[in-house]
mmCIF file of N, CA, C and O in Angstrom:
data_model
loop_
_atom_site.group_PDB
_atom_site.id
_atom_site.type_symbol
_atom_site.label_atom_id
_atom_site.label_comp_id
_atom_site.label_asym_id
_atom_site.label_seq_id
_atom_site.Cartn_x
_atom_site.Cartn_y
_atom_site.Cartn_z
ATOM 1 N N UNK A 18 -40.775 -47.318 -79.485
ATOM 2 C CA UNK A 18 -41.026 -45.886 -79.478
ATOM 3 C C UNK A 18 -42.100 -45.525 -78.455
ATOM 4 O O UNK A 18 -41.969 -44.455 -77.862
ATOM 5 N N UNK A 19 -43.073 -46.249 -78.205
ATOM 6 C CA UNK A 19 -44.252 -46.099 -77.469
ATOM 7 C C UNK A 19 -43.726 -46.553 -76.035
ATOM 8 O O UNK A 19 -44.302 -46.157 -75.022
ATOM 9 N N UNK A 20 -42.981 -47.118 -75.996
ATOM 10 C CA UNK A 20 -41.979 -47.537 -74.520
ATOM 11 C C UNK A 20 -41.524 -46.275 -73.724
ATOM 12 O O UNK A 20 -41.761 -45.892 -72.578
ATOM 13 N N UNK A 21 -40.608 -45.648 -74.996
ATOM 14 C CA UNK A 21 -39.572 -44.731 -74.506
ATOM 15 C C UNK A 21 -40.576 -43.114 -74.225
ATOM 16 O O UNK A 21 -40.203 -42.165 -73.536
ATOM 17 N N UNK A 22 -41.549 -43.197 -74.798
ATOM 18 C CA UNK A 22 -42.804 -41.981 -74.595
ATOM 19 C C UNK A 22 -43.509 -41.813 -73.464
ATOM 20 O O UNK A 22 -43.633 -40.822 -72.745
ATOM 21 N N UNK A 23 -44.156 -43.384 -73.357
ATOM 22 C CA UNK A 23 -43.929 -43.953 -72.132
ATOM 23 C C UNK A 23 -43.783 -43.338 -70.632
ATOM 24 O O UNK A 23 -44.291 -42.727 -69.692
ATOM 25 N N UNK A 24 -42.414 -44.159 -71.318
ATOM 26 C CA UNK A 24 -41.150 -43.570 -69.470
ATOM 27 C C UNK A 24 -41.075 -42.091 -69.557
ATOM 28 O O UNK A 24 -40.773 -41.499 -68.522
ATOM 29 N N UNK A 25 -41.321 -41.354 -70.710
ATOM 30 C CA UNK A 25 -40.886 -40.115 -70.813
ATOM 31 C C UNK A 25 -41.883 -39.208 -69.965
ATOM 32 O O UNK A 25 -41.550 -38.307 -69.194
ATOM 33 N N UNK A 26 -43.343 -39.687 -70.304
ATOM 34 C CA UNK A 26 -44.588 -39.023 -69.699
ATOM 35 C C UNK A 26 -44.804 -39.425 -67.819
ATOM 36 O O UNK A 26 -45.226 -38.718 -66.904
ATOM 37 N N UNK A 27 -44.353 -40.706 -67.834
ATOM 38 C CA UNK A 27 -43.998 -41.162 -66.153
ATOM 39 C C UNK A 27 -43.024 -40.302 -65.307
ATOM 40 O O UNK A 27 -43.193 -40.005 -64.124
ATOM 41 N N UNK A 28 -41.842 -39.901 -66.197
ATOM 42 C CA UNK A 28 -40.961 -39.574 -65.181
ATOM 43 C C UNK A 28 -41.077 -37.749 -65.344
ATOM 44 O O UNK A 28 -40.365 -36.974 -64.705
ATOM 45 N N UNK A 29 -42.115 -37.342 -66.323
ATOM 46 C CA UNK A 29 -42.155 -36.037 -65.962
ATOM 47 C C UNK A 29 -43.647 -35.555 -65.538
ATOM 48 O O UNK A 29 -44.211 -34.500 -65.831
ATOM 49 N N UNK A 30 -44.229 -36.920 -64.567
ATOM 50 C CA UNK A 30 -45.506 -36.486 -64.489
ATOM 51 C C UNK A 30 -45.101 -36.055 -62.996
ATOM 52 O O UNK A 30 -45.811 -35.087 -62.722
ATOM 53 N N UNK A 31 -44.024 -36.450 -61.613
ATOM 54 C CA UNK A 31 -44.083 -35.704 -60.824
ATOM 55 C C UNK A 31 -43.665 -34.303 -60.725
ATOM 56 O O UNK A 31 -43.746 -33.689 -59.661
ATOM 57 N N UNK A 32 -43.129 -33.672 -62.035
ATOM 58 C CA UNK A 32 -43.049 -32.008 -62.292
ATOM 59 C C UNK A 32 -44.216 -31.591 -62.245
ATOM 60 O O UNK A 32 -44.247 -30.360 -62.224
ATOM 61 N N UNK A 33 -45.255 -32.100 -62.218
ATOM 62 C CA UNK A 33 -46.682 -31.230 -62.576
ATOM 63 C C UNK A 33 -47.131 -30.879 -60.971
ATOM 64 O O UNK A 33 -47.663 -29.815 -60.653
ATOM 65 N N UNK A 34 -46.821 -31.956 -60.042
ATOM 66 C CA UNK A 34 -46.805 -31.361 -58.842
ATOM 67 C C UNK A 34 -46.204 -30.190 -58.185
ATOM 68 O O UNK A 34 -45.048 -29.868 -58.458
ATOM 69 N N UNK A 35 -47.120 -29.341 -57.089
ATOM 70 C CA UNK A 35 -46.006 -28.566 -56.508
ATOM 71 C C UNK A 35 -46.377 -28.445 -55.104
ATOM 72 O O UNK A 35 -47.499 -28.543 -54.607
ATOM 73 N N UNK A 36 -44.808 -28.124 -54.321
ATOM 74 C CA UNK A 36 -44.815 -28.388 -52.726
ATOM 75 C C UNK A 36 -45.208 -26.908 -52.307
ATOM 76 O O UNK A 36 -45.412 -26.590 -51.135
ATOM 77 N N UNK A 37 -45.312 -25.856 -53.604
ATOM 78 C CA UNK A 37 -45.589 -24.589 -52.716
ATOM 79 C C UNK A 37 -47.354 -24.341 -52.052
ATOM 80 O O UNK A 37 -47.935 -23.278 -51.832
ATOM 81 N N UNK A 38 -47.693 -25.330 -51.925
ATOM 82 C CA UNK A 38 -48.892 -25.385 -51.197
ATOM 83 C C UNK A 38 -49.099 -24.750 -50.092
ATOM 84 O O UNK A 38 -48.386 -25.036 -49.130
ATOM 85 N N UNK A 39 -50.093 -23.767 -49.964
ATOM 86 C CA UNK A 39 -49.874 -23.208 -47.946
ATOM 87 C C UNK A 39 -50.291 -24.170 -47.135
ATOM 88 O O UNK A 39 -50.962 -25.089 -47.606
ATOM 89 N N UNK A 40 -49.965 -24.132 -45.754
ATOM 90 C CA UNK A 40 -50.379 -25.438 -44.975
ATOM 91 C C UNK A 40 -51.661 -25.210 -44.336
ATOM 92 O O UNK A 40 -52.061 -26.137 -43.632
ATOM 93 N N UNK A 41 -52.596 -23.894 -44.451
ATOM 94 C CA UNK A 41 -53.579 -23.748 -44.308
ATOM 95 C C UNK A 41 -54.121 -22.695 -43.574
ATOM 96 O O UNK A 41 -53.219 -21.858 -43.534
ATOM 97 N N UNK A 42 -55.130 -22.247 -42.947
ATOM 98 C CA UNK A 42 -54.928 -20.767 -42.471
ATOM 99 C C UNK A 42 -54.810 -20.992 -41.267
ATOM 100 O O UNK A 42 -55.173 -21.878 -40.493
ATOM 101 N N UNK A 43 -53.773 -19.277 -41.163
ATOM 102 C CA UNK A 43 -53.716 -18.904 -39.910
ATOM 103 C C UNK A 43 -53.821 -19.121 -38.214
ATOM 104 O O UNK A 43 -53.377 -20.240 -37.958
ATOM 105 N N UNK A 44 -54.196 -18.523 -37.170
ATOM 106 C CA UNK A 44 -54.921 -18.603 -36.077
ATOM 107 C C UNK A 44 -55.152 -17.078 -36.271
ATOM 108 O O UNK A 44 -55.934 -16.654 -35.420
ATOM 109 N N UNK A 45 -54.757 -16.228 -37.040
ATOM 110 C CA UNK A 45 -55.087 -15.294 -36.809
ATOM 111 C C UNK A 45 -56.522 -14.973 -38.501
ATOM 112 O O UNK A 45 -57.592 -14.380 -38.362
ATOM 113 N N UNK A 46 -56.105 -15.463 -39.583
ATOM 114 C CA UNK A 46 -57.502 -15.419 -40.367
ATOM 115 C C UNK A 46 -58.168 -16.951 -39.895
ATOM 116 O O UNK A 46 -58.501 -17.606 -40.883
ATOM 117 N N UNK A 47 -58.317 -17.354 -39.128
ATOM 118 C CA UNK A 47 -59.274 -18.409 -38.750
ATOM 119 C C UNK A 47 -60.565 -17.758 -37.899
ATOM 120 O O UNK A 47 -61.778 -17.959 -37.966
ATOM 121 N N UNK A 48 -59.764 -16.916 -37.098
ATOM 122 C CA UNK A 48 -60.260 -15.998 -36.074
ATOM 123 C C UNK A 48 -61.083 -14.910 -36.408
ATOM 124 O O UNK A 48 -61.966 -14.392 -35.725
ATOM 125 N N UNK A 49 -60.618 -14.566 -37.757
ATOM 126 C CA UNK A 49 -61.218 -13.407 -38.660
ATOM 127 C C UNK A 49 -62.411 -14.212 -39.270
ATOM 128 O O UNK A 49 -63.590 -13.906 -39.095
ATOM 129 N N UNK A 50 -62.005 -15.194 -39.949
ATOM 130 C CA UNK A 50 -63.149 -15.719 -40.722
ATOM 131 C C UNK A 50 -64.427 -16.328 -39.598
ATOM 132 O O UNK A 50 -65.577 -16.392 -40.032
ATOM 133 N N UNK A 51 -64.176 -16.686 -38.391
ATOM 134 C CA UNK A 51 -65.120 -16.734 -37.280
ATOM 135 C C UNK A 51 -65.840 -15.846 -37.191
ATOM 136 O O UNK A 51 -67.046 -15.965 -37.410
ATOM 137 N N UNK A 52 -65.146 -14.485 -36.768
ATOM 138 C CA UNK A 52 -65.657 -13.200 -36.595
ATOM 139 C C UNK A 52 -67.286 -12.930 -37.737
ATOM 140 O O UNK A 52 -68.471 -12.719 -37.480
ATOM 141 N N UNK A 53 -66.396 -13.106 -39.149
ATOM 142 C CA UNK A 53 -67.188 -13.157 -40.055
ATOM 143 C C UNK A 53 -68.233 -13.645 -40.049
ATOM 144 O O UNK A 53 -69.303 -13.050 -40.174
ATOM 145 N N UNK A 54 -68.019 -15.141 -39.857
ATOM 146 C CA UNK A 54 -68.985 -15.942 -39.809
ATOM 147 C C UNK A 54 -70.278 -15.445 -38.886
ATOM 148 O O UNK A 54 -71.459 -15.334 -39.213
ATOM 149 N N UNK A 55 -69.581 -15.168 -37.531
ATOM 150 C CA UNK A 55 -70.769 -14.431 -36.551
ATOM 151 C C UNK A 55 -71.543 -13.555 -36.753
ATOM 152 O O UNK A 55 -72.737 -13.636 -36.465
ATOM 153 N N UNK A 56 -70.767 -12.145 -37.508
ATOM 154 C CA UNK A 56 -71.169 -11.143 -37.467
ATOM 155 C C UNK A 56 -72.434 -11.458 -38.784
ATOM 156 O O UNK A 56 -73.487 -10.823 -38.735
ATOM 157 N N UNK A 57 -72.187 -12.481 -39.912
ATOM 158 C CA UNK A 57 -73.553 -12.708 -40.940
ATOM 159 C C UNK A 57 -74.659 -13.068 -40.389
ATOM 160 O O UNK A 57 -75.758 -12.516 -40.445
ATOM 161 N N UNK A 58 -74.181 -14.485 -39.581
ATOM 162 C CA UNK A 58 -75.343 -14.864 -38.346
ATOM 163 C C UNK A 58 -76.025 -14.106 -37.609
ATOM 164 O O UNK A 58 -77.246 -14.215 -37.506
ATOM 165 N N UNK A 59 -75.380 -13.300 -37.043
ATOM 166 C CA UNK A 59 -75.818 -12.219 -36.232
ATOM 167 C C UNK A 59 -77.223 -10.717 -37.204
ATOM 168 O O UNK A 59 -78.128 -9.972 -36.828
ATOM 169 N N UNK A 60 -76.675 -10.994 -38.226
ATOM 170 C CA UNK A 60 -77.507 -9.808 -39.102
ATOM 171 C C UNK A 60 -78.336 -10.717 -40.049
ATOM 172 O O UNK A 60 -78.958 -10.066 -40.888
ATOM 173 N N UNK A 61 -78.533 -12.369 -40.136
ATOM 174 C CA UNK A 61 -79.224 -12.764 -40.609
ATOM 175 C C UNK A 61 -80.932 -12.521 -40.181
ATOM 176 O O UNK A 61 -81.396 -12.254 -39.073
ATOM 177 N N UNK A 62 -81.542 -12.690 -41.299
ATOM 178 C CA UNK A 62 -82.559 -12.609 -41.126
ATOM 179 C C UNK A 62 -83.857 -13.938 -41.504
ATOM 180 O O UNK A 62 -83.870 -14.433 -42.631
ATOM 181 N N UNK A 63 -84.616 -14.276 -40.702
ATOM 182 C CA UNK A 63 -85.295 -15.535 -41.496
ATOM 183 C C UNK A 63 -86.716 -14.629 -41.985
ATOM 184 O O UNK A 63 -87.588 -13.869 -41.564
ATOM 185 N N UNK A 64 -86.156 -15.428 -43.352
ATOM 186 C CA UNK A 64 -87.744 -14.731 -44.542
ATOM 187 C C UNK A 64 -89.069 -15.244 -43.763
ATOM 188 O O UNK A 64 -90.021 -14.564 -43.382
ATOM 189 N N UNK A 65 -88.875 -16.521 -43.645
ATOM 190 C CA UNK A 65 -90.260 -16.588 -42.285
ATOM 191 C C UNK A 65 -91.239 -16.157 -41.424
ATOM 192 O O UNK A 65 -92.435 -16.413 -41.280
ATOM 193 N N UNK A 66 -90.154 -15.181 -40.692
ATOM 194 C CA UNK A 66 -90.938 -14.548 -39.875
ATOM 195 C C UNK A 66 -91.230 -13.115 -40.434
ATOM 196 O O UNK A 66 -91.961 -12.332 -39.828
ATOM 197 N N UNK A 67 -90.526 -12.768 -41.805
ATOM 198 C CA UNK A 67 -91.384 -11.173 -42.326
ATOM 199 C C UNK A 67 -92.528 -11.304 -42.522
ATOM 200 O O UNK A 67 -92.911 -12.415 -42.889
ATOM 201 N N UNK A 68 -93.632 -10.068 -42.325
ATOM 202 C CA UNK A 68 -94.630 -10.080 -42.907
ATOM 203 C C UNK A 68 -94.580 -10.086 -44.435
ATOM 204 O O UNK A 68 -93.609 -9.611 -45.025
ATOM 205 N N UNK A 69 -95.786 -10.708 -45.181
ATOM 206 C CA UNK A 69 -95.515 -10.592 -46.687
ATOM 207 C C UNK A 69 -95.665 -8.860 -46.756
ATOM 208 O O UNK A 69 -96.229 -8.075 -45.993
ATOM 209 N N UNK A 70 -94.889 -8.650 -48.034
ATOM 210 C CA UNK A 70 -94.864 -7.162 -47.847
ATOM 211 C C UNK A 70 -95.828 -6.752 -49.546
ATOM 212 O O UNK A 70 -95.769 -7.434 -50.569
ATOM 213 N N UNK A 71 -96.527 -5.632 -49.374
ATOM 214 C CA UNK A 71 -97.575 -4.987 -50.264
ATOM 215 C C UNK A 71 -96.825 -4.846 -51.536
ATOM 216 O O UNK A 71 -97.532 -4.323 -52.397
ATOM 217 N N UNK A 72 -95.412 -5.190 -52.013
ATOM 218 C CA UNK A 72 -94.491 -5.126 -53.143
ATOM 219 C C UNK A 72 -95.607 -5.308 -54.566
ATOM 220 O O UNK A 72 -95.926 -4.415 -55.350
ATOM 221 N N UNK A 73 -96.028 -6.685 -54.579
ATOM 222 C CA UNK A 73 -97.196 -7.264 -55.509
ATOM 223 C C UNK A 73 -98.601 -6.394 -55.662
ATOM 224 O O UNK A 73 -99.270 -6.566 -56.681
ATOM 225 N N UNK A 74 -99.076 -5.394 -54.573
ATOM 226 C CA UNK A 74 -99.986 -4.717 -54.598
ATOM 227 C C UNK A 74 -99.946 -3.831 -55.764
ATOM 228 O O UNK A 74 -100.710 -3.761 -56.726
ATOM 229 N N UNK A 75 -98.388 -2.852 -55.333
ATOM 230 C CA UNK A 75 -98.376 -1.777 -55.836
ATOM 231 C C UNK A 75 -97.827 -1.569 -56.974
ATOM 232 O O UNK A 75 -97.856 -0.492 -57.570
ATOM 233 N N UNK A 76 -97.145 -2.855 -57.455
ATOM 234 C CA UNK A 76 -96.527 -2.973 -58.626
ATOM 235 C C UNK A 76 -97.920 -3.208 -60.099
ATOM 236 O O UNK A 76 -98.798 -4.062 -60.221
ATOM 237 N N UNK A 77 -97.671 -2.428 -60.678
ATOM 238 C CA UNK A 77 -98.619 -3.129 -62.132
ATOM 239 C C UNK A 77 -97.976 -3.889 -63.068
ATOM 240 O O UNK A 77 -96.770 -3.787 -63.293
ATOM 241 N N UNK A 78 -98.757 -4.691 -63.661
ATOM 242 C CA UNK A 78 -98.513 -5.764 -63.805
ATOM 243 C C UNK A 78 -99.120 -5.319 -65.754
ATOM 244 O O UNK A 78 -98.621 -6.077 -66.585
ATOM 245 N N UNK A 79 -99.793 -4.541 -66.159
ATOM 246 C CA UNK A 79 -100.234 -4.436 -66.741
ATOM 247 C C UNK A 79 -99.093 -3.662 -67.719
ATOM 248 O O UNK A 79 -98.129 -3.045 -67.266
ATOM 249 N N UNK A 80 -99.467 -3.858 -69.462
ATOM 250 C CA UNK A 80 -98.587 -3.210 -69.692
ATOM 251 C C UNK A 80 -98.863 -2.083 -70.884
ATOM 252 O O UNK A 80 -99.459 -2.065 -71.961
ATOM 253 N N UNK A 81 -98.118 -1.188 -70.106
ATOM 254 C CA UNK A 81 -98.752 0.162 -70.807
ATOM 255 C C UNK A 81 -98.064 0.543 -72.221
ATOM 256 O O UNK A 81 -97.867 1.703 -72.583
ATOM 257 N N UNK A 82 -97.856 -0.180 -72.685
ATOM 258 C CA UNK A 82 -96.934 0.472 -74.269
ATOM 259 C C UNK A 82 -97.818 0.081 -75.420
ATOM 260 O O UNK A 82 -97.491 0.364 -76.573
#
């Protein structure tokens, strides 16, 4: 019985596969996602070089209730 369960689970384990896989992107969203990529780079900013900003000054910290 444990034989025939077995072969049963073997020969229906390549159904679990599937060929509708895409073969991957585009040239035209490759091109887009470049774009993307640039245009973040491009508007990145490094925290580094900000001045620290007065946020902690003006905030209270204290609590009024």
């Amino acid at each position: 019985m444990i034989r025939i369960l077995t072969i049963a689970a073997l020969l229906a384990l390549p159904a679990c596969s599937s060929n509708d896989q895409p073969e991957g992107l585009s040239d035209a969203e490759n091109r887009q996602l470049n774009e993307a990529a640039a245009m973040l780079d491009a508007n990145a900013v490094d925290l580094n070089a900000m001045a620290p900003s007065d946020v902690e000054a003006e905030t209270s910290t204290d609590n009024e209730s």
